[in-house]
CSV table of C-alpha atoms in Angstrom, one decimal:
chain,number,residue,atom,x,y,z
A,1,LEU,CA,14.7,17.3,42.1
A,2,ASP,CA,14.0,19.6,45.1
A,3,PRO,CA,15.9,20.3,48.2
A,4,ILE,CA,14.4,17.7,50.9
A,5,GLN,CA,14.0,18.6,54.7
A,6,ARG,CA,12.9,15.8,57.0
A,7,ILE,CA,11.4,16.9,60.4
A,8,GLU,CA,10.6,14.1,63.0
A,9,GLY,CA,10.4,11.4,60.2
A,10,LYS,CA,8.1,13.8,57.7
A,11,GLU,CA,9.9,14.7,54.5
A,12,SER,CA,8.8,17.8,52.5
A,13,PRO,CA,10.2,19.4,49.7
A,14,VAL,CA,11.5,22.9,50.4
A,15,SER,CA,12.7,26.0,48.6
A,16,TRP,CA,16.5,26.6,48.7
A,17,ASP,CA,16.0,29.5,50.9
A,18,THR,CA,14.3,27.2,53.3
A,19,ALA,CA,17.1,24.7,52.8
A,20,LEU,CA,20.1,26.7,53.2
A,21,GLU,CA,18.7,28.5,56.3
A,22,ALA,CA,17.9,24.9,57.7
A,23,PHE,CA,21.9,24.0,56.8
A,24,ALA,CA,23.1,27.0,58.2
A,25,ARG,CA,21.0,26.3,61.6
A,26,ILE,CA,22.4,22.9,62.0
A,27,LEU,CA,25.8,24.2,61.7
A,28,ARG,CA,25.4,26.8,64.2
A,29,LYS,CA,24.0,24.5,66.7
A,30,TYR,CA,26.9,22.5,67.2
A,31,ARG,CA,30.3,23.0,68.3
A,32,PRO,CA,32.9,22.6,65.1
A,33,GLY,CA,34.5,19.6,67.0
A,34,ARG,CA,31.4,17.8,66.8
A,35,THR,CA,30.7,18.5,63.2
A,36,GLY,CA,32.0,16.2,60.6
A,37,PHE,CA,32.4,17.1,56.5
A,38,LEU,CA,33.0,14.1,54.5
A,39,LEU,CA,33.9,16.0,51.0
A,40,SER,CA,34.6,14.3,47.7
A,41,ARG,CA,37.5,14.5,45.3
A,42,SER,CA,35.2,14.2,42.6
A,43,SER,CA,33.9,17.6,43.2
A,44,SER,CA,35.3,20.2,41.3
A,45,VAL,CA,38.1,22.8,42.1
A,46,GLU,CA,35.6,25.6,42.3
A,47,ASP,CA,33.3,23.4,44.6
A,48,LEU,CA,36.4,22.5,46.8
A,49,TYR,CA,37.9,25.9,46.8
A,50,LEU,CA,34.6,27.5,48.5
A,51,ALA,CA,34.2,24.2,50.7
A,52,GLN,CA,37.5,24.6,52.1
A,53,ASP,CA,37.3,28.4,52.2
A,54,PHE,CA,33.6,28.0,54.6
A,55,ILE,CA,35.1,25.4,56.8
A,56,ALA,CA,38.3,27.4,57.5
A,57,LYS,CA,36.3,30.7,58.1
A,58,HIS,CA,33.6,29.1,60.1
A,59,MET,CA,34.2,25.6,61.3
A,60,LYS,CA,37.6,25.6,62.5
A,61,GLY,CA,38.2,22.3,64.4
A,62,ALA,CA,35.8,20.5,62.5
A,63,GLN,CA,36.5,16.8,61.4
A,64,VAL,CA,37.3,16.8,57.7
A,65,ALA,CA,37.7,13.7,55.5
A,66,VAL,CA,38.1,13.8,51.7
A,67,ASP,CA,40.4,10.5,51.6
A,68,THR,CA,37.5,8.0,50.8
A,69,PRO,CA,38.2,5.0,48.7
A,70,PRO,CA,36.3,4.7,45.4
A,71,ASN,CA,33.1,2.7,45.1
A,72,ARG,CA,34.4,0.8,42.2
A,73,LEU,CA,37.2,-1.8,42.7
A,74,PRO,CA,40.8,0.0,42.3
A,75,THR,CA,42.1,-1.8,39.3
A,76,SER,CA,44.7,-0.7,37.1
A,77,ASP,CA,46.3,-1.5,33.8
A,78,ARG,CA,49.0,1.2,34.1
A,79,PHE,CA,48.0,2.8,31.0
A,80,LEU,CA,44.2,4.1,30.7
A,81,ILE,CA,42.9,2.6,33.7
A,82,ARG,CA,43.9,4.0,36.9
A,83,MET,CA,43.7,3.1,40.6
A,84,ASP,CA,42.3,6.3,41.6
A,85,LYS,CA,38.5,6.4,40.1
A,86,HIS,CA,38.1,10.0,41.6
A,87,ALA,CA,37.9,12.9,38.9
A,88,ASN,CA,39.7,15.4,41.1
A,89,THR,CA,42.3,14.1,43.1
A,90,ALA,CA,45.3,16.1,41.8
A,91,GLY,CA,43.0,19.2,41.8
A,92,LEU,CA,42.3,18.9,45.6
A,93,LEU,CA,46.0,18.5,46.1
A,94,ALA,CA,46.7,21.6,44.1
A,95,LEU,CA,44.3,23.0,46.5
A,96,GLY,CA,46.6,22.7,49.3
A,97,MET,CA,44.0,19.8,50.8
A,98,LYS,CA,46.0,17.1,52.3
A,99,PRO,CA,43.8,14.1,52.9
A,100,GLY,CA,44.8,11.5,55.5
A,101,LYS,CA,45.0,7.9,54.6
A,102,ARG,CA,42.5,7.2,57.7
A,103,ASP,CA,40.6,10.4,58.3
A,104,TRP,CA,37.3,8.7,56.7
A,105,LEU,CA,37.5,5.9,59.0
A,106,ASN,CA,38.3,8.2,62.1
A,107,LEU,CA,35.2,10.1,61.2
A,108,PHE,CA,33.1,7.0,60.7
A,109,LYS,CA,34.5,5.9,64.3
A,110,LYS,CA,33.5,9.1,66.0
A,111,THR,CA,30.3,9.1,64.4
A,112,SER,CA,29.8,5.5,65.4
A,113,GLU,CA,30.9,6.4,69.3
A,114,GLY,CA,28.3,9.5,69.4
A,115,LYS,CA,31.5,12.1,69.3
A,116,ILE,CA,29.7,13.6,66.0
A,117,ASP,CA,26.5,15.5,66.2
A,118,ALA,CA,26.5,16.5,62.6
A,119,LEU,CA,27.6,15.3,59.5
A,120,VAL,CA,27.8,16.8,56.2
A,121,VAL,CA,28.1,14.3,53.0
A,122,VAL,CA,29.1,15.5,49.9
A,123,GLY,CA,28.6,12.8,46.9
A,124,HIS,CA,29.2,9.6,48.5
A,125,GLU,CA,26.9,6.7,49.2
A,126,ILE,CA,28.3,6.0,52.7
A,127,THR,CA,26.4,2.4,53.0
A,128,GLN,CA,29.0,1.4,50.3
A,129,LEU,CA,32.1,2.9,52.1
A,130,HIS,CA,31.6,1.4,55.9
A,131,PRO,CA,29.5,-1.7,56.8
A,132,GLY,CA,28.4,0.2,60.2
A,133,SER,CA,27.0,3.3,58.4
A,134,ILE,CA,23.4,2.7,59.1
A,135,GLN,CA,24.2,2.1,63.0
A,136,ALA,CA,26.5,5.2,62.8
A,137,ARG,CA,23.6,7.2,61.5
A,138,ARG,CA,21.6,6.2,64.3
A,139,ARG,CA,24.0,8.3,66.7
A,140,LEU,CA,23.9,11.5,64.5
A,141,LYS,CA,21.5,14.2,65.2
A,142,GLU,CA,21.7,15.7,61.9
A,143,LEU,CA,22.6,14.3,58.8
A,144,VAL,CA,23.0,16.8,55.5
A,145,VAL,CA,23.5,15.1,52.2
A,146,ILE,CA,24.7,17.1,49.1
A,147,SER,CA,24.4,14.9,46.1
A,148,SER,CA,23.1,14.3,42.5
A,149,ASN,CA,22.2,10.8,43.2
A,150,ASP,CA,19.2,9.2,45.0
A,151,GLY,CA,20.0,6.5,47.4
A,152,VAL,CA,20.1,4.9,51.2
A,153,THR,CA,22.0,7.8,52.5
A,154,PRO,CA,19.8,10.7,51.2
A,155,SER,CA,16.6,8.6,52.6
A,156,MET,CA,18.5,8.7,55.9
A,157,ALA,CA,19.0,12.5,55.8
A,158,THR,CA,17.8,15.4,57.8
A,159,LEU,CA,18.4,17.5,54.9
A,160,VAL,CA,19.1,16.9,51.2
A,161,LEU,CA,20.6,19.6,48.8
A,162,PRO,CA,20.4,18.4,45.0
A,163,VAL,CA,23.6,19.3,43.0
A,164,ALA,CA,23.8,19.5,39.2
A,165,VAL,CA,26.0,16.8,37.7
A,166,PHE,CA,29.1,17.7,35.4
A,167,ALA,CA,27.2,17.8,32.1
A,168,GLU,CA,24.6,20.3,33.7
A,169,ARG,CA,27.5,22.8,34.9
A,170,ASP,CA,30.7,24.4,34.0
A,171,GLY,CA,33.9,23.9,36.0
A,172,VAL,CA,37.3,22.6,36.4
A,173,VAL,CA,39.4,19.3,37.2
A,174,VAL,CA,42.7,18.1,37.3
A,175,ASN,CA,43.4,14.9,35.9
A,176,CYS,CA,45.8,12.1,36.9
A,177,ASP,CA,48.6,13.5,34.9
A,178,ASN,CA,48.0,17.2,36.6
A,179,ARG,CA,46.6,18.8,33.6
A,180,THR,CA,44.0,21.3,34.5
A,181,GLN,CA,40.8,20.8,32.3
A,182,LEU,CA,37.5,22.8,31.7
A,183,PHE,CA,34.2,21.2,31.2
A,184,ARG,CA,31.2,22.6,29.9
A,185,LYS,CA,27.8,22.5,30.6
A,186,ALA,CA,25.7,20.5,27.8
A,187,PHE,CA,22.5,20.7,29.6
A,188,GLU,CA,20.0,22.3,31.8
A,189,PRO,CA,20.0,21.1,35.3
A,190,MET,CA,17.1,18.8,36.5
A,191,GLY,CA,14.6,20.3,38.7
A,192,GLN,CA,16.2,22.6,41.3
A,193,SER,CA,19.3,21.1,41.3
A,194,ARG,CA,22.4,23.6,41.4
A,195,PRO,CA,26.4,23.6,41.4
A,196,GLU,CA,27.9,22.4,44.4
A,197,TRP,CA,29.9,25.8,44.8
A,198,LEU,CA,26.8,27.7,44.7
A,199,ILE,CA,25.7,26.1,47.9
A,200,TRP,CA,28.9,26.8,49.9
A,201,ARG,CA,28.9,30.5,48.4
A,202,ASP,CA,25.4,30.9,49.9
A,203,LEU,CA,26.5,29.4,53.1
A,204,LEU,CA,29.3,31.8,53.3
A,205,GLY,CA,27.0,34.7,52.6
A,206,ARG,CA,24.5,33.3,55.8
A,207,PHE,CA,27.5,33.4,58.0
A,208,GLY,CA,28.8,36.9,57.6
A,209,THR,CA,31.6,36.4,54.8
A,210,PRO,CA,29.6,37.0,51.4
A,211,ARG,CA,31.7,36.2,48.1
A,212,LEU,CA,30.6,37.9,45.0
A,213,LEU,CA,30.8,35.1,42.8
A,214,ASP,CA,28.0,34.4,40.1
A,215,SER,CA,29.3,31.7,37.7
A,216,GLY,CA,32.0,29.1,37.9
A,217,GLU,CA,34.2,31.0,35.8
A,218,THR,CA,34.2,33.9,38.4
A,219,VAL,CA,35.0,31.3,41.3
A,220,PHE,CA,37.7,29.9,39.1
A,221,ARG,CA,39.1,33.4,38.7
A,222,ALA,CA,39.0,34.0,42.5
A,223,VAL,CA,41.1,30.4,42.7
A,224,ALA,CA,43.9,31.4,40.1
A,225,SER,CA,43.9,34.9,42.4
A,226,LYS,CA,44.8,33.0,45.5
A,227,VAL,CA,46.1,29.5,45.0
A,228,ARG,CA,49.8,29.5,43.4
A,229,ALA,CA,49.3,26.2,41.2
A,230,PHE,CA,46.5,27.7,39.4
A,231,ASP,CA,47.9,31.2,38.9
A,232,GLY,CA,47.5,32.9,35.7
A,233,LEU,CA,44.7,30.2,34.7
A,234,SER,CA,41.5,31.1,33.2
A,235,TYR,CA,38.3,29.5,31.5
A,236,GLU,CA,39.8,31.0,28.2
A,237,LYS,CA,43.4,29.8,28.7
A,238,LEU,CA,42.4,26.2,29.7
A,239,GLY,CA,40.0,26.3,26.4
A,240,GLN,CA,39.6,22.7,25.2
A,241,SER,CA,43.1,21.3,25.7
A,242,GLY,CA,43.8,22.2,29.3
A,243,VAL,CA,47.0,23.4,31.0
A,244,LEU,CA,49.5,21.6,32.9
A,245,LEU,CA,49.9,22.7,36.1
A,246,LYS,CA,52.9,24.8,36.8
A,247,GLY,CA,56.1,22.8,38.6
A,248,ARG,CA,53.9,19.4,38.1
A,249,ARG,CA,54.0,16.5,35.4
């Protein structure tokens, strides 16, 4: 798995340095108001924290959506099977992100109308979300895909950034009962794939606001120092059993 760049239809694997420079160049090229970010509720707390930090500091006015439906039927048995199939919806809310119920539809609508020039998609196969996604892609000038999976969406992208799956990295999610849980790396990442948070950290640096963070643990330490819901927590305190978020049940 390598970062992939497509220029005039020609696809080529590139280094992370080249890929990140291309990502930064795309985001600088277009006004924030004509740039969209389709983030994922299955990204970890660390990923979402740094994505939110980057967008707040450098892309104010961008169109941001984190409310997409799952790509599986929203079934529930009111016990073990929940309607929400995303791994970290509660974590996203704890970070202060407030997904609107129609943000993702509005983002697709604006894209279809030619009002979005560059779209960043994290972890979604957009052809499964919206029947008009392929037509909407034709109105975009740039599509950046951050994903651990191959598919139709990466095949349409200007730039593909491969990310490690949960078993290939450390991180934190908050489950449906608001229990903060730590997951640990079991395998080395495939190819050049890397944790999503590392992409946002490096992008922050390229935009002039470097973050001295070298692991998922140090990112979570930053989260705990800035976000009230995670105050006092650390990887060590989460351990194997996790911790219920303060003030949440």
